[in-house]
Coordinates of C-alpha atoms and ligand atoms in Angstrom, one line a residue:
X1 CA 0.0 0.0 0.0
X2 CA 1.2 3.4 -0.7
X3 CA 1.6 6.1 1.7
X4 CA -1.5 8.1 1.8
X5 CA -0.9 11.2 4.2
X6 CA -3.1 14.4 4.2
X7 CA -2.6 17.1 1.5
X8 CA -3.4 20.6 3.4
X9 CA -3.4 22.2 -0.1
X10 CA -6.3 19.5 -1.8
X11 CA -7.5 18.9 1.7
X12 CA -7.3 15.3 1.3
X13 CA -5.5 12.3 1.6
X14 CA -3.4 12.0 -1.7
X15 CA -0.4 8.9 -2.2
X16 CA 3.0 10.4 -2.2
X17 CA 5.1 9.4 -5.0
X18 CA 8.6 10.7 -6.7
X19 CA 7.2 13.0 -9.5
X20 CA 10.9 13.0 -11.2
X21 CA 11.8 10.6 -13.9
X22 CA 15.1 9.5 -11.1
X23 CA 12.8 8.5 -9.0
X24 CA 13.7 10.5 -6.0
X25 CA 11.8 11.6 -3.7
X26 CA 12.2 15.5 -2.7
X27 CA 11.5 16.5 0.9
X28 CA 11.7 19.9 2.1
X29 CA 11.2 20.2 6.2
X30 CA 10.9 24.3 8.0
X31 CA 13.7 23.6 10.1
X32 CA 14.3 25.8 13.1
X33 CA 15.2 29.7 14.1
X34 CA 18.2 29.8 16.0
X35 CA 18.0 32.2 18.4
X36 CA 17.0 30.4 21.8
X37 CA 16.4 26.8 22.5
X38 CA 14.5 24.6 20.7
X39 CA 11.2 23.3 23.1
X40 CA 9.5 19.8 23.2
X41 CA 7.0 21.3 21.0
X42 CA 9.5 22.3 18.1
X43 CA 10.6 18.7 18.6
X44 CA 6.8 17.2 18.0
X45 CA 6.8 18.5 14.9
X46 CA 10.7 17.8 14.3
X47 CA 9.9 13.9 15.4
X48 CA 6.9 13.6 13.5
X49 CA 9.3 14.6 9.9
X50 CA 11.8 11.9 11.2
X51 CA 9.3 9.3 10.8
X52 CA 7.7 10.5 7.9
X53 CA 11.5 10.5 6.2
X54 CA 12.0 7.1 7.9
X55 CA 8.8 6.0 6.4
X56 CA 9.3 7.1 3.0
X57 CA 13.2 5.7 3.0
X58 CA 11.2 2.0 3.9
X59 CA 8.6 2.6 0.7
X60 CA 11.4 4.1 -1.8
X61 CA 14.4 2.6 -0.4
X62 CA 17.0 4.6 1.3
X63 CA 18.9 6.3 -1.5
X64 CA 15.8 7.4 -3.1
X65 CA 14.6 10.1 -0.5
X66 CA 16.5 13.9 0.3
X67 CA 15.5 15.3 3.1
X68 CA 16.3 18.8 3.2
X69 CA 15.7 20.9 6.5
X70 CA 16.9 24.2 6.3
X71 CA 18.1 26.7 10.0
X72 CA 17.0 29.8 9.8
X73 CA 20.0 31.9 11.4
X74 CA 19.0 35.3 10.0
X75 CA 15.5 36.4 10.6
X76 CA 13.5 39.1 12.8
X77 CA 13.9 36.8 15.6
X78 CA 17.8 36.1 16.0
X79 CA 18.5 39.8 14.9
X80 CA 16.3 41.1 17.7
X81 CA 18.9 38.6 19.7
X82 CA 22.4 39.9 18.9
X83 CA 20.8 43.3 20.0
X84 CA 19.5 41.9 23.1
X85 CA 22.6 40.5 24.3
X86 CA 24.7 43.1 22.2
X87 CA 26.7 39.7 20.7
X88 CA 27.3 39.2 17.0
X89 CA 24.9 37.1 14.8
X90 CA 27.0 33.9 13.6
X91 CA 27.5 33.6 17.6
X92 CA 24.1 33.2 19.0
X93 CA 22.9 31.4 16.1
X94 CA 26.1 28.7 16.3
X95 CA 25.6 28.5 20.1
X96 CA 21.8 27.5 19.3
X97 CA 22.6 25.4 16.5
X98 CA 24.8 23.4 18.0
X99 CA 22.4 22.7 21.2
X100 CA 19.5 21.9 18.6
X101 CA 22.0 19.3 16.9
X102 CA 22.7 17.8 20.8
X103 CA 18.9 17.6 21.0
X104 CA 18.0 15.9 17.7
X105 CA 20.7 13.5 18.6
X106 CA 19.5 12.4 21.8
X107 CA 15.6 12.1 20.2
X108 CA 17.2 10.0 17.5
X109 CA 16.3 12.0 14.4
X110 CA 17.9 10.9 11.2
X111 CA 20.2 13.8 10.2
X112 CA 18.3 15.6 7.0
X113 CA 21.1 15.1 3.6
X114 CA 21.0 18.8 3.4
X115 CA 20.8 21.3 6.1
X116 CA 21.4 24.5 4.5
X117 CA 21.2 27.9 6.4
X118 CA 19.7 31.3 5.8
X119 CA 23.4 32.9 5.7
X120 CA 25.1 30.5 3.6
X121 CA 22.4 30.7 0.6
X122 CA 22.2 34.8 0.1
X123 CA 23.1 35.2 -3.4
X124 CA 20.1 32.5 -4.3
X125 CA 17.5 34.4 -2.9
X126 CA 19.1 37.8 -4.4
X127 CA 18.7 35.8 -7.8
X128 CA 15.0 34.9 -7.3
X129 CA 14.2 38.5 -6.1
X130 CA 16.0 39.7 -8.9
X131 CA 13.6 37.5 -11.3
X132 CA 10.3 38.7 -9.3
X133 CA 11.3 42.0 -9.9
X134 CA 12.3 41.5 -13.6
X135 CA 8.5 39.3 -14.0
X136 CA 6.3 42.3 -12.5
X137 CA 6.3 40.2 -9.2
X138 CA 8.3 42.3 -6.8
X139 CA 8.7 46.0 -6.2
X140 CA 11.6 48.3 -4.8
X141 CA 9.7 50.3 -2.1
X142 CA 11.1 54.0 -0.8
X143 CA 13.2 53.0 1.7
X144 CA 15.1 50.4 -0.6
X145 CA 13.3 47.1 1.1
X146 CA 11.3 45.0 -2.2
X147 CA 7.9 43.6 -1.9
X148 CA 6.4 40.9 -3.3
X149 CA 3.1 42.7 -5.0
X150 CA 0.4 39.7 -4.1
X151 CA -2.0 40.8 -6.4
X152 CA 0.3 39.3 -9.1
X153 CA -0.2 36.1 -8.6
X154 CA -3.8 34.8 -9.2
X155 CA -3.8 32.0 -7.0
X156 CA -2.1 33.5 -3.7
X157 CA -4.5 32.2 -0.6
X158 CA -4.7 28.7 -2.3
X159 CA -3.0 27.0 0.3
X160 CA -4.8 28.9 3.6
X161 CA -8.0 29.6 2.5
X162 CA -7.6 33.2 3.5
X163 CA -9.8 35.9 1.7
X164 CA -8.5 39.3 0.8
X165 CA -9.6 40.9 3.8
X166 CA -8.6 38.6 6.4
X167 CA -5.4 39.1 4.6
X168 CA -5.5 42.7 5.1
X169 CA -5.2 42.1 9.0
X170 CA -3.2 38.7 9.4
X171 CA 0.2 40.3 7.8
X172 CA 1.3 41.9 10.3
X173 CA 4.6 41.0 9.7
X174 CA 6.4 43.7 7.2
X175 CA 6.6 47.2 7.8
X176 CA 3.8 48.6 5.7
X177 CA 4.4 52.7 5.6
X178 CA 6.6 51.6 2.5
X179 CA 4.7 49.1 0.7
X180 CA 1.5 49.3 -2.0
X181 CA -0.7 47.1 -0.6
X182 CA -1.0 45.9 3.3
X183 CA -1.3 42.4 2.2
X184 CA 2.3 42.3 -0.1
X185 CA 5.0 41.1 2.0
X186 CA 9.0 41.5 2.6
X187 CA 11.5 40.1 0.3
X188 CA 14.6 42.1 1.1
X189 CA 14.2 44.3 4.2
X190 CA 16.7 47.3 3.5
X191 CA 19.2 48.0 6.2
X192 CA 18.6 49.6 9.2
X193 CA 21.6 50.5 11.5
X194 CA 19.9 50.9 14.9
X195 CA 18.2 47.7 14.5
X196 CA 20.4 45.4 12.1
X197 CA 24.0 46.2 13.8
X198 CA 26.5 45.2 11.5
X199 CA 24.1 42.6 9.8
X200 CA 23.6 43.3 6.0
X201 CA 24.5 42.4 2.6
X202 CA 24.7 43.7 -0.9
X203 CA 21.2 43.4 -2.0
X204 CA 19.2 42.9 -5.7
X205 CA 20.1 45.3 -8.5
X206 CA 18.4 48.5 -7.8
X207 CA 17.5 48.0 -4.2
X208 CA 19.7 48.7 -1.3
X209 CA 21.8 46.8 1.3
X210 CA 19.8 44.7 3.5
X211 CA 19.1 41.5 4.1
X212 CA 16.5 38.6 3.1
X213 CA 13.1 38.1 4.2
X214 CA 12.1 35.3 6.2
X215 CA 9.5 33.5 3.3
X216 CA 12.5 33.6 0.8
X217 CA 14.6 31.6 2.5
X218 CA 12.8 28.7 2.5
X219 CA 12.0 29.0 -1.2
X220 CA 15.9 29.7 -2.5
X221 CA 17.0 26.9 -0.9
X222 CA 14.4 24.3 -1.6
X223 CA 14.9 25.4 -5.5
X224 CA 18.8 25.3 -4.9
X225 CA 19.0 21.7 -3.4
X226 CA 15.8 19.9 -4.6
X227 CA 15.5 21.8 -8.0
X228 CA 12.0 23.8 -8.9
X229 CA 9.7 21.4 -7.7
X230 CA 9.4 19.2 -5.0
X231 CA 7.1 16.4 -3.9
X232 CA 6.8 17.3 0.2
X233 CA 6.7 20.3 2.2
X234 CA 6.1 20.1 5.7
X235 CA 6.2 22.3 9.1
X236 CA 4.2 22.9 12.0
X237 CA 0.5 24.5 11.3
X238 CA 1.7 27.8 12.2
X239 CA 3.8 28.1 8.7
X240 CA 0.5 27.4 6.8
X241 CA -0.4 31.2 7.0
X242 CA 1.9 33.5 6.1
X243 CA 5.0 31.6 5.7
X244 CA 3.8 28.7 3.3
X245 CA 1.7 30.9 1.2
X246 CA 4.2 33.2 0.4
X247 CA 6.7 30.6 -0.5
X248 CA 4.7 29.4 -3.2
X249 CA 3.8 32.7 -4.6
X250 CA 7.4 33.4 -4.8
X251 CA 8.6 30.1 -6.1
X252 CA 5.9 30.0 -8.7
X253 CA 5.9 33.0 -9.8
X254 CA 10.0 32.8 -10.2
X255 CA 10.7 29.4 -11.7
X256 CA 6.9 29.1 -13.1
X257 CA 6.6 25.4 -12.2
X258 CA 4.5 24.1 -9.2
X259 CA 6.3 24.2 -6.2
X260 CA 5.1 21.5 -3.8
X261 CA 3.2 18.1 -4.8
X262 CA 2.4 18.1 -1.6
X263 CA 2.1 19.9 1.4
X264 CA 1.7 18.5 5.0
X265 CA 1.4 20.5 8.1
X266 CA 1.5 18.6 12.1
X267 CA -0.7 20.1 14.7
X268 CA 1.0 22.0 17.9
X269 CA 1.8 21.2 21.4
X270 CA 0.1 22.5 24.1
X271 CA 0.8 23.3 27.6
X272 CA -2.5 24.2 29.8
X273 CA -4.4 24.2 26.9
X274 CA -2.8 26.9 25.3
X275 CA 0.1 26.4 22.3
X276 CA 3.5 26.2 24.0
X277 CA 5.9 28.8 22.6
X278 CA 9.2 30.7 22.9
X279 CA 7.6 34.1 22.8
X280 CA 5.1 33.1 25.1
X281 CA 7.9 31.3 27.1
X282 CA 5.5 28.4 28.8
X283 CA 7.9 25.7 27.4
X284 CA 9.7 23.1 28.0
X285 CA 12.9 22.2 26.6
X286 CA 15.0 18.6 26.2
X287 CA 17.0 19.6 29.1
X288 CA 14.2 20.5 31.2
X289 CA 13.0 16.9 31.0
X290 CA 16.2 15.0 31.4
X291 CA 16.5 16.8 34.5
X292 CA 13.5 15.6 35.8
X293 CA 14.7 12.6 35.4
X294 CA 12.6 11.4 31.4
X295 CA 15.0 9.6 29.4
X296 CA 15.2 11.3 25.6
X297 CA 13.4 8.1 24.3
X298 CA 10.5 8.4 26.3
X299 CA 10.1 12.4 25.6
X300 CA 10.0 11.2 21.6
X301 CA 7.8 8.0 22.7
X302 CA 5.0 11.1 23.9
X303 CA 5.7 13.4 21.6
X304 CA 4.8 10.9 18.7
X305 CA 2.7 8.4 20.0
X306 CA 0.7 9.4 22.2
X307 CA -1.9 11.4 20.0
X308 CA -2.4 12.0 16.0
X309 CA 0.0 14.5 14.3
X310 CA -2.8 16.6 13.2
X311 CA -4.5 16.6 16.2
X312 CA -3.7 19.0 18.6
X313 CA -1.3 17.2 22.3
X314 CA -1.3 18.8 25.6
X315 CA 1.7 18.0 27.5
X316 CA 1.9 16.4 30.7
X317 CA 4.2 15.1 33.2
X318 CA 1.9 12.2 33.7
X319 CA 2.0 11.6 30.1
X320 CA 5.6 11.5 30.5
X321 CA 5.8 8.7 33.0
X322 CA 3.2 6.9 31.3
X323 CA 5.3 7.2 28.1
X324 CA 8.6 5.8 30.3
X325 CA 6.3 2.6 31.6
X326 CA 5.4 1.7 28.0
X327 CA 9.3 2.3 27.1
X328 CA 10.3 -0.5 29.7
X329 CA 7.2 -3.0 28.6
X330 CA 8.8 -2.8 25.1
X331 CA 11.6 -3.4 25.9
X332 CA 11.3 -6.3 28.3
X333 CA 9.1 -8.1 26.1
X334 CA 12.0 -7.4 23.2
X335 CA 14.4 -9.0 25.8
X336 CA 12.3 -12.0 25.9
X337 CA 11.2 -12.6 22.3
X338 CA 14.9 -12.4 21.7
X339 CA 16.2 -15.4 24.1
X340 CA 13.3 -17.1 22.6
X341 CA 14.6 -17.1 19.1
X342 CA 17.8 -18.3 21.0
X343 CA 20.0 -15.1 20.3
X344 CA 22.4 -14.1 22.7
X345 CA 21.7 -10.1 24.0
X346 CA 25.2 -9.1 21.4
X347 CA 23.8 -10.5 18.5
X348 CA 19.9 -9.5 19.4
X349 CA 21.3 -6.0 19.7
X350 CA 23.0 -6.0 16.1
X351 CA 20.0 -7.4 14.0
X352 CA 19.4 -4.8 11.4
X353 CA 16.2 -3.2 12.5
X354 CA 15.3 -1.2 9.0
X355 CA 14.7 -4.7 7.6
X356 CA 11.9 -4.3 5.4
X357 CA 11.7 -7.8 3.6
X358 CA 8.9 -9.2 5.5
X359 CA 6.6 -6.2 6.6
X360 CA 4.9 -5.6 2.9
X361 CA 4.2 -9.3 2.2
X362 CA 1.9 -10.2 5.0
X363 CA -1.5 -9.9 5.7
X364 CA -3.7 -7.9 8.5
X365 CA -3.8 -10.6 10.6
X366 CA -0.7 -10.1 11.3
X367 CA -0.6 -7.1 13.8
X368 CA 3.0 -5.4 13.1
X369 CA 1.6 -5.9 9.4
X370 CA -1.7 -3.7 10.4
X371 CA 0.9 -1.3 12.6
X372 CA 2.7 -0.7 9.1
X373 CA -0.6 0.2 7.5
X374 CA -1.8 2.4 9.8
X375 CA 1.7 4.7 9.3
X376 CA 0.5 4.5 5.8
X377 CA -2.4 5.7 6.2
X378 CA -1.7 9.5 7.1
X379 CA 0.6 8.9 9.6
X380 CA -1.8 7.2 11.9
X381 CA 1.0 7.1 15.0
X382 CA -1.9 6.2 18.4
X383 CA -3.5 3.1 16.1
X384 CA 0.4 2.2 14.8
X385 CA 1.1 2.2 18.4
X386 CA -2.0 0.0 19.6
X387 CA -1.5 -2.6 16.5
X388 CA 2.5 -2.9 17.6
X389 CA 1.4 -3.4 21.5
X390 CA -0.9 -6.1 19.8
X391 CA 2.0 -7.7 18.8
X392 CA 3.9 -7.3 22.2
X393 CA 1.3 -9.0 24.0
X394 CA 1.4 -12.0 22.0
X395 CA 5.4 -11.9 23.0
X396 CA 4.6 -11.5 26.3
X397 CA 2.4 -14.0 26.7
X398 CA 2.1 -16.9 24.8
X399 CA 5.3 -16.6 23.4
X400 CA 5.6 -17.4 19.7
X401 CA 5.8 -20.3 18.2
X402 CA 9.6 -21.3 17.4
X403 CA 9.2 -21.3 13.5
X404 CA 7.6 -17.7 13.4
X405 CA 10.3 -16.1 16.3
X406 CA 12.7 -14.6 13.8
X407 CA 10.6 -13.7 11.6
X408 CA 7.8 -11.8 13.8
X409 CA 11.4 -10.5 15.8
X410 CA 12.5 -8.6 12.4
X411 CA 8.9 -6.9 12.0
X412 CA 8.4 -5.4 15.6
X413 CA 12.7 -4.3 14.5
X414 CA 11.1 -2.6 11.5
X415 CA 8.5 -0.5 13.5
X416 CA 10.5 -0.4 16.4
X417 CA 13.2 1.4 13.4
X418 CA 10.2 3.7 11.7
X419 CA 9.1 4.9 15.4
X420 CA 13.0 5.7 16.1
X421 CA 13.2 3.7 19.3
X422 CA 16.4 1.8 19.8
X423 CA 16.6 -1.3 21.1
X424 CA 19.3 -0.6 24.0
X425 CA 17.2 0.2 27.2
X426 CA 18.5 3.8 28.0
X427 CA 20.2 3.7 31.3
X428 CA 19.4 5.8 35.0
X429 CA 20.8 8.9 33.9
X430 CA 22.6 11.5 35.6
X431 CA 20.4 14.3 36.0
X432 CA 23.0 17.7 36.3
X433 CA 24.4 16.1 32.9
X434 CA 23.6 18.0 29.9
X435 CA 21.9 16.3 27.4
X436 CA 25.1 16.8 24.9
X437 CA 26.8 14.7 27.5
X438 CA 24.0 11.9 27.7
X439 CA 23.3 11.4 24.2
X440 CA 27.2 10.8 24.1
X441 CA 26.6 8.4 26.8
X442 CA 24.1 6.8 25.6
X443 CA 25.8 6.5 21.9
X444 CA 28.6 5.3 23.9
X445 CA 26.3 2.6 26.1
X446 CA 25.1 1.1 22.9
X447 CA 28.1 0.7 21.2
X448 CA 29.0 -1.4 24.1
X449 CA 26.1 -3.1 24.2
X450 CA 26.5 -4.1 20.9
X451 CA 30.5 -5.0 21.2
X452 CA 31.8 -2.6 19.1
X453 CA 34.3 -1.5 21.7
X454 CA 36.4 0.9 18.8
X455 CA 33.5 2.9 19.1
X456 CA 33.1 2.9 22.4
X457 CA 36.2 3.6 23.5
X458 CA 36.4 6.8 21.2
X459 CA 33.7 8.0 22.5
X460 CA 34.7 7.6 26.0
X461 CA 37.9 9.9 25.5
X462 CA 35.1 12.2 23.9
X463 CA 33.3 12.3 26.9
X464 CA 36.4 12.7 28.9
X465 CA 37.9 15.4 27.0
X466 CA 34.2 17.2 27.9
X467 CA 34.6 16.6 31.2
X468 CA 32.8 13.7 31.8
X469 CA 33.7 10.2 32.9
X470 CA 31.2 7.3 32.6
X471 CA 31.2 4.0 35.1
X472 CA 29.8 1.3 33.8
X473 CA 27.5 -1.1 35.9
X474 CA 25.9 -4.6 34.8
X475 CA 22.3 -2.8 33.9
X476 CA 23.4 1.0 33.5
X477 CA 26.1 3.5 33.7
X478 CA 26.7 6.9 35.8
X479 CA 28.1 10.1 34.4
X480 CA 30.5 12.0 36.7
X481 CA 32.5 15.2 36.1
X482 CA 35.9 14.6 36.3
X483 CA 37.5 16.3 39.5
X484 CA 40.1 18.5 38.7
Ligands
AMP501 P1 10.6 27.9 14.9 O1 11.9 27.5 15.5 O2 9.8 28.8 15.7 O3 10.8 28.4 13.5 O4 9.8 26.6 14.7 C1 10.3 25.3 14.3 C2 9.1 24.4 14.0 O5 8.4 24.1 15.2 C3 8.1 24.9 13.0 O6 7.8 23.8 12.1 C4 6.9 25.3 13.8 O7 5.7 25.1 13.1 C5 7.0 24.2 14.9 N1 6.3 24.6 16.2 C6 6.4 25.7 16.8 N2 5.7 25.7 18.0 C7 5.2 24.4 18.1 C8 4.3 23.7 19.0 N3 3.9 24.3 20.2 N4 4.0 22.4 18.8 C9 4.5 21.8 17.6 N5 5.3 22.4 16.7 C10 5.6 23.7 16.9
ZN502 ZN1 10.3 27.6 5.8

């Protein structure tokens, strides 16, 4: 079956398939603003693309997918940083690059093939304003900023449904004393000293020195790394209106091709009922949670199975323990199934678990078959979940019959792969540790785990050279700082 997952353009379920003749399938994922730390509801929607991409690599095989998610290091946002804390740009936003890289590592998310930033991809979106303003697209206002002139492309408000005069008070995001029309929006934002420090760059013939709009981005480097058009564009629901829109009305109206097949937005994460946000600063991070004591794989258990990706999740702490019990059912019953297929706890550890022989061939009786199809079918994580517990109980307890062990083993890998959870129970963790420093650990507990003792030994003199030492114990492992 293919993968059917909700089109927010069509509103409806459409398959996704490669639309180029190579067969690749292009992916283009809103990565995150670098200016503060990302929260566990960034990392919903972050977790949810990871097992889209890990989906889509098990239905078009692994080298047919590129994933590209793009940081956004130069923006309204991080600028209002560097004046906040009076530090320059490629600081802040390396400082919160690098602790978003920490946490995607420690949720297990697949690196994207691409991740391009803002910064490094200024002369593309100078080219595409360029062309907007050579098509009758785009407009040098007063001040030396350009517009894009919405009333120039027909089918703007496509994607959100939004009618001119709901547009009129939604775009609130460019200055309007300099543009035509309240609805047109921001390509190049012209410099402004008290506000932009030393942050500018040469800007599209005719206008002045400046720097890019937020909505550009997204679309220079999507047509720089995935070509003119793509076959999935995601983010969180908030993108949908303005961000999205505008990204097809530039990237239309520049390369005049379609610029998504397909476009697929998650739903937010709520605290108290009410969206949890950096501006509004009710969030919680990673860190936040490991120091409570969560274990990284139970914060991504919640995140993505716990409720359907476009349906709306409040957050709890009691979801989170909940989410840590189911953790240690999996994996005891994972424990078991393995000495019942007669594999010793190395070798059970190394099976490859993105196996994806058997999974296609069987039928719904079979409930990690059913699990599979309910991914298929728009993502359906909750059912996925219930179908692959199904399957656990049937391991835990009437055991499975000797001829079937291996077999039903390598589907619950394959699900256990597409949902991200590894199969090395994560260990008490040291709670003052950041979570850098535990998802080194962790890396480093699994790689023993498994015997590979190369790797484990590197990464012990990485830890060390951090400033951490690790003792191991039978069931688990303790993170010190070294005494000086
Ligand atoms: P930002 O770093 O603000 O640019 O956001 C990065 C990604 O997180 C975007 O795809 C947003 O749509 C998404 N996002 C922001 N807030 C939430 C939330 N509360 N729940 C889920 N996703 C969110
Ligand atoms: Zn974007």
């Amino acid at each position: 079956m293919p993968i059917q997952l909700y089109d927010s353009l069509t509103r409806k379920l459409k398959p996704l398939a490669p639309s180029q003749p190579d067969g690749v399938f292009r992916f283009y994922n809103c990565g995150p603003t670098v200016y503060a730390p990302a929260h566990i509801g960034n990392f919903r929607t972050f977790v949810i693309n990871d097992v889209l991409r890990r989906l889509l690599e098990l239905e078009f095989g692994k080298d047919k997918v590129r994933h590209v998610r793009n940081l956004t290091d130069v923006d309204d946002r991080t600028i209002g940083q560097t004046q906040k804390e009076k530090r320059p740009l490629a600081e802040i936003t390396k400082k919160w690059t690098d602790h978003f890289h920490a946490d995607c590592a420690a949720l297990n998310c697949l690196p994207p093939h691409h991740e391009p930033t803002a910064t490094g991809y200024i002369r593309e979106q100078v080219d595409m304003i360029q062309v907007l303003m050579e098509k009758g697209n785009a407009y040098r206002a007063a001040d030396g900023s350009v517009y894009f002139k919405v009333s120039s492309f027909a089918d703007y408000g496509r994607l959100s449904r939004v009618r001119e005069r709901e547009l009129l008070v939604t775009d609130a995001t460019a200055d309007s004393d300099h543009k035509n029309s309240v609805s047109d929006f921001a390509l190049w934002k012209a410099y402004k000293p008290e506000e932009d420090g030393d942050v500018k760059w040469p800007g599209p013939r005719g206008a002045g020195e400046g720097r890019p709009g937020w909505h550009i981005e997204c679309s220079a480097m999507s047509k720089a790394l995935l070509g003119d058009t793509i076959d999935l564009h995601t983010g969180g629901v908030d993108l949908l209106f303005p961000h999205h829109e505008n990204e097809i009305a530039q990237s239309q109206c520049c390369n005049g091709k379609t610029f998504s097949n397909h476009w697929y937005h998650s739903e937010h994460l709520l605290v108290d009922g009410t969206t949890m946000s950096k501006s509004k600063g009710n969030y919680y991070t990673l860190g936040d949670l490991v120091a409570k004591g969560y274990s990284p794989m139970a914060v991504r258990y919640a995140l993505l199975l716990l409720g359907h990706p476009r349906k709306q999740l409040n957050f709890t702490l009691d979801s989170m323990h909940a989410a840590q019990k189911a953790l240690e059912r999996i994996y005891a019953a994972m424990d078991r199934a393995g000495k019942d297929a007669g594999l010793a706890p190395g070798d059970f550890l190394r099976l490859p678990q993105a196996d994806t022989s058997g999974i296609k061939q069987l039928t719904q009786a079979n409930p990690f078959h059913r699990c599979w199809l309910s991914l298929c079918g728009d993502l359906n994580t909750p059912s996925a979940l219930g179908e692959f517990f199904a399957g656990i109980h049937a391991f835990e307890t009437h055991g499975v019959p000797a001829q079937f062990i291996k077999g039903e083993l390598s589907l619950a890998l394959t699900i256990l792969w597409v949902f991200g959870i590894g199969l090395v129970k994560p260990s008490a963790l040291q709670a003052n540790a950041p979570v850098a420093i535990t998802a080194l650990a962790q890396k480093r507990w699994v790689a023993k785990q498994t015997k590979d003792f190369a790797s484990a030994d590197a990464l012990r003199k990485e830890l060390a050279a951090a400033g951490w030492s690790m003792l191991d114990g039978k069931d688990g492992y303790k993170l010190e700082p070294v005494k000086k």
